[in-house]
Amino acid sequence: MHRFRFALAALALALTLAPAAAQARPRAAKRVVATKASDCSGTNLLPSPDNLDAIRSATLCLINVERTQRGRLPLRTNVDLTQVAGLYSRAMIDYSFFGHLSPAGSTFISRIKRTDYLTRTNGWAVGENLAWGEVELGSPAKTVEAWMLSPEHKRNILDTNYVEIGIGVAYGTPGDRNQQGATYATEFGTRSLIVSA
């Protein structure tokens, strides 16, 4: 029997998003976004140390399909959120734990604050989804499916406030770094950037 777990979604809003005149929202580059899951490649990949980039890409594709099918804009990847997600997914395996609060006491908000993501902002919102699964339950398709069946995780995925995402996928599961499976951390965010005069 293969195991699958996911942590309850966490959401944090900080400050009030600034009035429209004071905001400068980064613009997404025009790109083709899949409109159905069958347009995404690699969705049923079984995790291995060599295919984690493909698993991350498939996960993003599936999340954006869920959003666009419901009239939401697709999320774009952010390097700071990706760094946080990647380090945290690996840490959960290396230190044998699973949850939004690390054994050292860090939260997803404190981890994001250590990057430049919130620099020069006057308002922001962030959220985090976590999951791990063994063998086929660690595939992007099964992970996104499980998140969509959970109201809290689904809320993060479909939240219209979020415009950026970072996805971290590490090979192994908490407590067994050699188990064929994957551990996921997904960081969602939006921010109001301060406009220089």
Tab-separated table of N, CA, C and O in Angstrom, residues 26-103:
chain	number	residue	atom	x	y	z
A	26	PRO	N	3.685	43.417	-11.283
A	26	PRO	CA	4.486	42.925	-12.396
A	26	PRO	C	3.578	42.310	-13.457
A	26	PRO	O	2.610	41.645	-13.135
A	27	ARG	N	3.899	42.539	-14.712
A	27	ARG	CA	3.093	42.003	-15.799
A	27	ARG	C	3.656	40.666	-16.252
A	27	ARG	O	4.851	40.504	-16.394
A	28	ALA	N	2.737	39.744	-16.495
A	28	ALA	CA	3.135	38.424	-16.973
A	28	ALA	C	3.408	38.498	-18.470
A	28	ALA	O	2.705	39.184	-19.205
A	29	ALA	N	4.437	37.799	-18.893
A	29	ALA	CA	4.725	37.721	-20.309
A	29	ALA	C	3.651	36.863	-20.980
A	29	ALA	O	3.122	35.937	-20.377
A	30	LYS	N	3.336	37.191	-22.232
A	30	LYS	CA	2.370	36.382	-22.980
A	30	LYS	C	2.974	35.009	-23.205
A	30	LYS	O	4.105	34.875	-23.624
A	31	ARG	N	2.173	33.979	-22.885
A	31	ARG	CA	2.648	32.618	-23.103
A	31	ARG	C	1.448	31.718	-23.294
A	31	ARG	O	0.330	32.052	-22.949
A	32	VAL	N	1.703	30.568	-23.862
A	32	VAL	CA	0.629	29.618	-24.090
A	32	VAL	C	0.419	28.821	-22.809
A	32	VAL	O	1.367	28.316	-22.220
A	33	VAL	N	-0.822	28.749	-22.370
A	33	VAL	CA	-1.163	28.006	-21.163
A	33	VAL	C	-2.092	26.875	-21.556
A	33	VAL	O	-3.027	27.076	-22.336
A	34	ALA	N	-1.831	25.689	-21.041
A	34	ALA	CA	-2.675	24.534	-21.331
A	34	ALA	C	-4.095	24.801	-20.849
A	34	ALA	O	-4.301	25.444	-19.823
A	35	THR	N	-5.066	24.304	-21.584
A	35	THR	CA	-6.464	24.507	-21.208
A	35	THR	C	-7.093	23.253	-20.606
A	35	THR	O	-8.170	23.312	-20.037
A	36	LYS	N	-6.424	22.118	-20.746
A	36	LYS	CA	-6.909	20.887	-20.122
A	36	LYS	C	-5.716	20.046	-19.688
A	36	LYS	O	-4.614	20.186	-20.214
A	37	ALA	N	-5.952	19.170	-18.718
A	37	ALA	CA	-4.865	18.381	-18.138
A	37	ALA	C	-4.132	17.541	-19.180
A	37	ALA	O	-2.922	17.351	-19.083
A	38	SER	N	-4.847	17.067	-20.181
A	38	SER	CA	-4.200	16.237	-21.204
A	38	SER	C	-3.197	17.026	-22.046
A	38	SER	O	-2.371	16.446	-22.742
A	39	ASP	N	-3.241	18.368	-21.974
A	39	ASP	CA	-2.261	19.203	-22.666
A	39	ASP	C	-0.949	19.312	-21.891
A	39	ASP	O	0.042	19.807	-22.424
A	40	CYS	N	-0.949	18.900	-20.632
A	40	CYS	CA	0.253	18.974	-19.790
A	40	CYS	C	1.065	17.698	-19.959
A	40	CYS	O	0.521	16.599	-19.866
A	41	SER	N	2.362	17.827	-20.156
A	41	SER	CA	3.201	16.630	-20.282
A	41	SER	C	3.794	16.257	-18.925
A	41	SER	O	4.023	17.115	-18.080
A	42	GLY	N	3.986	14.971	-18.721
A	42	GLY	CA	4.644	14.473	-17.515
A	42	GLY	C	3.777	14.398	-16.283
A	42	GLY	O	4.293	14.242	-15.172
A	43	THR	N	2.472	14.453	-16.425
A	43	THR	CA	1.604	14.494	-15.254
A	43	THR	C	1.578	13.196	-14.459
A	43	THR	O	1.295	13.214	-13.270
A	44	ASN	N	1.886	12.089	-15.110
A	44	ASN	CA	1.868	10.789	-14.419
A	44	ASN	C	3.265	10.242	-14.161
A	44	ASN	O	3.424	9.050	-13.872
A	45	LEU	N	4.271	11.102	-14.236
A	45	LEU	CA	5.641	10.656	-13.979
A	45	LEU	C	5.774	10.115	-12.561
A	45	LEU	O	5.284	10.725	-11.606
A	46	LEU	N	6.442	8.972	-12.442
A	46	LEU	CA	6.794	8.465	-11.121
A	46	LEU	C	8.073	9.180	-10.710
A	46	LEU	O	9.016	9.275	-11.493
A	47	PRO	N	8.132	9.702	-9.496
A	47	PRO	CA	9.300	10.481	-9.085
A	47	PRO	C	10.602	9.690	-9.146
A	47	PRO	O	10.651	8.512	-8.775
A	48	SER	N	11.629	10.350	-9.641
A	48	SER	CA	12.991	9.821	-9.612
A	48	SER	C	13.916	11.015	-9.432
A	48	SER	O	13.516	12.148	-9.688
A	49	PRO	N	15.160	10.772	-9.016
A	49	PRO	CA	16.078	11.907	-8.838
A	49	PRO	C	16.335	12.678	-10.138
A	49	PRO	O	16.732	13.830	-10.105
A	50	ASP	N	16.079	12.037	-11.287
A	50	ASP	CA	16.402	12.647	-12.575
A	50	ASP	C	15.249	13.386	-13.249
A	50	ASP	O	15.446	13.988	-14.297
A	51	ASN	N	14.039	13.335	-12.710
A	51	ASN	CA	12.925	13.955	-13.426
A	51	ASN	C	12.193	15.041	-12.626
A	51	ASN	O	11.055	15.374	-12.932
A	52	LEU	N	12.841	15.587	-11.626
A	52	LEU	CA	12.169	16.561	-10.763
A	52	LEU	C	11.809	17.860	-11.486
A	52	LEU	O	10.774	18.470	-11.187
A	53	ASP	N	12.621	18.292	-12.462
A	53	ASP	CA	12.271	19.489	-13.234
A	53	ASP	C	10.990	19.248	-14.025
A	53	ASP	O	10.114	20.117	-14.084
A	54	ALA	N	10.869	18.078	-14.629
A	54	ALA	CA	9.666	17.740	-15.390
A	54	ALA	C	8.454	17.645	-14.463
A	54	ALA	O	7.344	18.055	-14.835
A	55	ILE	N	8.652	17.133	-13.252
A	55	ILE	CA	7.549	17.039	-12.286
A	55	ILE	C	7.098	18.431	-11.854
A	55	ILE	O	5.899	18.710	-11.769
A	56	ARG	N	8.041	19.337	-11.617
A	56	ARG	CA	7.692	20.725	-11.268
A	56	ARG	C	6.902	21.382	-12.396
A	56	ARG	O	5.876	22.033	-12.162
A	57	SER	N	7.357	21.204	-13.621
A	57	SER	CA	6.674	21.795	-14.779
A	57	SER	C	5.265	21.237	-14.937
A	57	SER	O	4.319	21.987	-15.209
A	58	ALA	N	5.117	19.931	-14.766
A	58	ALA	CA	3.794	19.313	-14.882
A	58	ALA	C	2.867	19.800	-13.774
A	58	ALA	O	1.674	20.037	-14.005
A	59	THR	N	3.403	19.973	-12.576
A	59	THR	CA	2.600	20.454	-11.450
A	59	THR	C	2.100	21.871	-11.726
A	59	THR	O	0.921	22.174	-11.527
A	60	LEU	N	2.979	22.741	-12.209
A	60	LEU	CA	2.572	24.104	-12.551
A	60	LEU	C	1.513	24.089	-13.648
A	60	LEU	O	0.507	24.799	-13.566
A	61	CYS	N	1.714	23.264	-14.653
A	61	CYS	CA	0.758	23.176	-15.751
A	61	CYS	C	-0.615	22.761	-15.229
A	61	CYS	O	-1.639	23.384	-15.566
A	62	LEU	N	-0.664	21.740	-14.388
A	62	LEU	CA	-1.944	21.263	-13.844
A	62	LEU	C	-2.617	22.308	-12.953
A	62	LEU	O	-3.838	22.482	-13.000
A	63	ILE	N	-1.838	22.995	-12.139
A	63	ILE	CA	-2.401	24.054	-11.295
A	63	ILE	C	-2.999	25.153	-12.164
A	63	ILE	O	-4.107	25.637	-11.914
A	64	ASN	N	-2.286	25.537	-13.224
A	64	ASN	CA	-2.796	26.582	-14.098
A	64	ASN	C	-4.015	26.124	-14.902
A	64	ASN	O	-4.898	26.932	-15.196
A	65	VAL	N	-4.099	24.852	-15.229
A	65	VAL	CA	-5.304	24.329	-15.875
A	65	VAL	C	-6.492	24.474	-14.930
A	65	VAL	O	-7.578	24.931	-15.321
A	66	GLU	N	-6.290	24.107	-13.654
A	66	GLU	CA	-7.373	24.239	-12.670
A	66	GLU	C	-7.834	25.690	-12.575
A	66	GLU	O	-9.026	25.971	-12.471
A	67	ARG	N	-6.891	26.615	-12.618
A	67	ARG	CA	-7.233	28.040	-12.517
A	67	ARG	C	-7.949	28.525	-13.773
A	67	ARG	O	-9.006	29.159	-13.685
A	68	THR	N	-7.385	28.268	-14.938
A	68	THR	CA	-7.960	28.813	-16.164
A	68	THR	C	-9.316	28.188	-16.485
A	68	THR	O	-10.179	28.870	-17.048
A	69	GLN	N	-9.530	26.940	-16.119
A	69	GLN	CA	-10.838	26.328	-16.346
A	69	GLN	C	-11.932	26.998	-15.524
A	69	GLN	O	-13.107	26.870	-15.836
A	70	ARG	N	-11.536	27.709	-14.486
A	70	ARG	CA	-12.499	28.407	-13.626
A	70	ARG	C	-12.435	29.924	-13.801
A	70	ARG	O	-12.869	30.680	-12.941
A	71	GLY	N	-11.827	30.358	-14.889
A	71	GLY	CA	-11.795	31.783	-15.208
A	71	GLY	C	-10.739	32.587	-14.485
A	71	GLY	O	-10.772	33.815	-14.511
A	72	ARG	N	-9.791	31.917	-13.828
A	72	ARG	CA	-8.704	32.640	-13.151
A	72	ARG	C	-7.509	32.780	-14.092
A	72	ARG	O	-7.324	31.978	-14.994
A	73	LEU	N	-6.663	33.773	-13.816
A	73	LEU	CA	-5.435	33.929	-14.583
A	73	LEU	C	-4.427	32.872	-14.146
A	73	LEU	O	-4.396	32.485	-12.976
A	74	PRO	N	-3.574	32.417	-15.061
A	74	PRO	CA	-2.533	31.465	-14.673
A	74	PRO	C	-1.492	32.130	-13.781
A	74	PRO	O	-1.271	33.338	-13.862
A	75	LEU	N	-0.868	31.344	-12.926
A	75	LEU	CA	0.207	31.834	-12.067
A	75	LEU	C	1.507	31.813	-12.842
A	75	LEU	O	1.734	30.941	-13.686
A	76	ARG	N	2.377	32.757	-12.537
A	76	ARG	CA	3.708	32.753	-13.150
A	76	ARG	C	4.731	32.406	-12.070
A	76	ARG	O	4.553	32.740	-10.899
A	77	THR	N	5.795	31.786	-12.479
A	77	THR	CA	6.836	31.359	-11.565
A	77	THR	C	7.637	32.559	-11.070
A	77	THR	O	7.954	33.463	-11.833
A	78	ASN	N	7.965	32.540	-9.780
A	78	ASN	CA	8.801	33.568	-9.175
A	78	ASN	C	10.029	32.885	-8.585
A	78	ASN	O	9.907	31.879	-7.876
A	79	VAL	N	11.195	33.420	-8.857
A	79	VAL	CA	12.449	32.791	-8.442
A	79	VAL	C	12.592	32.714	-6.922
A	79	VAL	O	13.074	31.712	-6.387
A	80	ASP	N	12.169	33.749	-6.193
A	80	ASP	CA	12.284	33.732	-4.730
A	80	ASP	C	11.354	32.679	-4.125
A	80	ASP	O	11.755	31.924	-3.232
A	81	LEU	N	10.113	32.621	-4.598
A	81	LEU	CA	9.177	31.622	-4.081
A	81	LEU	C	9.631	30.211	-4.443
A	81	LEU	O	9.484	29.274	-3.647
A	82	THR	N	10.223	30.057	-5.626
A	82	THR	CA	10.744	28.747	-6.044
A	82	THR	C	11.896	28.316	-5.145
A	82	THR	O	11.994	27.149	-4.759
A	83	GLN	N	12.762	29.255	-4.793
A	83	GLN	CA	13.878	28.933	-3.901
A	83	GLN	C	13.363	28.468	-2.540
A	83	GLN	O	13.829	27.461	-2.002
A	84	VAL	N	12.395	29.195	-1.971
A	84	VAL	CA	11.831	28.822	-0.674
A	84	VAL	C	11.215	27.431	-0.747
A	84	VAL	O	11.457	26.573	0.106
A	85	ALA	N	10.411	27.186	-1.784
A	85	ALA	CA	9.732	25.902	-1.932
A	85	ALA	C	10.731	24.762	-2.103
A	85	ALA	O	10.574	23.688	-1.503
A	86	GLY	N	11.758	24.981	-2.905
A	86	GLY	CA	12.756	23.932	-3.141
A	86	GLY	C	13.532	23.569	-1.890
A	86	GLY	O	13.715	22.386	-1.573
A	87	LEU	N	13.971	24.568	-1.166
A	87	LEU	CA	14.720	24.306	0.069
A	87	LEU	C	13.848	23.625	1.122
A	87	LEU	O	14.306	22.735	1.840
A	88	TYR	N	12.574	24.036	1.200
A	88	TYR	CA	11.711	23.480	2.225
A	88	TYR	C	11.299	22.039	1.912
A	88	TYR	O	11.269	21.196	2.809
A	89	SER	N	11.024	21.732	0.652
A	89	SER	CA	10.675	20.348	0.308
A	89	SER	C	11.847	19.421	0.627
A	89	SER	O	11.661	18.326	1.148
A	90	ARG	N	13.060	19.872	0.363
A	90	ARG	CA	14.253	19.066	0.676
A	90	ARG	C	14.452	18.944	2.188
A	90	ARG	O	14.799	17.882	2.699
A	91	ALA	N	14.222	20.027	2.921
A	91	ALA	CA	14.410	20.015	4.379
A	91	ALA	C	13.452	19.025	5.046
A	91	ALA	O	13.837	18.343	6.006
A	92	MET	N	12.218	18.928	4.557
A	92	MET	CA	11.263	17.992	5.174
A	92	MET	C	11.751	16.554	5.063
A	92	MET	O	11.521	15.744	5.967
A	93	ILE	N	12.444	16.240	3.984
A	93	ILE	CA	13.003	14.892	3.835
A	93	ILE	C	14.244	14.741	4.706
A	93	ILE	O	14.375	13.788	5.462
A	94	ASP	N	15.155	15.706	4.603
A	94	ASP	CA	16.424	15.615	5.329
A	94	ASP	C	16.248	15.572	6.846
A	94	ASP	O	17.025	14.926	7.541
A	95	TYR	N	15.220	16.266	7.357
A	95	TYR	CA	15.028	16.339	8.804
A	95	TYR	C	13.810	15.563	9.294
A	95	TYR	O	13.390	15.714	10.435
A	96	SER	N	13.250	14.729	8.412
A	96	SER	CA	12.173	13.787	8.779
A	96	SER	C	10.994	14.443	9.487
A	96	SER	O	10.605	14.051	10.576
A	97	PHE	N	10.405	15.451	8.845
A	97	PHE	CA	9.196	16.074	9.396
A	97	PHE	C	8.302	16.466	8.235
A	97	PHE	O	8.712	16.480	7.077
A	98	PHE	N	7.063	16.790	8.554
A	98	PHE	CA	6.120	17.237	7.538
A	98	PHE	C	5.144	18.216	8.162
A	98	PHE	O	4.414	17.872	9.086
A	99	GLY	N	5.167	19.449	7.721
A	99	GLY	CA	4.248	20.456	8.240
A	99	GLY	C	4.709	21.848	7.864
A	99	GLY	O	5.839	22.051	7.427
A	100	HIS	N	3.825	22.819	8.049
A	100	HIS	CA	4.140	24.202	7.705
A	100	HIS	C	5.136	24.826	8.675
A	100	HIS	O	5.842	25.758	8.320
A	101	LEU	N	5.207	24.298	9.884
A	101	LEU	CA	6.153	24.776	10.893
A	101	LEU	C	7.327	23.803	10.947
A	101	LEU	O	7.153	22.615	11.187
A	102	SER	N	8.533	24.318	10.720
A	102	SER	CA	9.717	23.458	10.747
A	102	SER	C	10.119	23.164	12.192
A	102	SER	O	9.729	23.895	13.108
A	103	PRO	N	10.924	22.118	12.413
A	103	PRO	CA	11.403	21.844	13.773
A	103	PRO	C	12.186	23.015	14.376
A	103	PRO	O	12.195	23.195	15.589
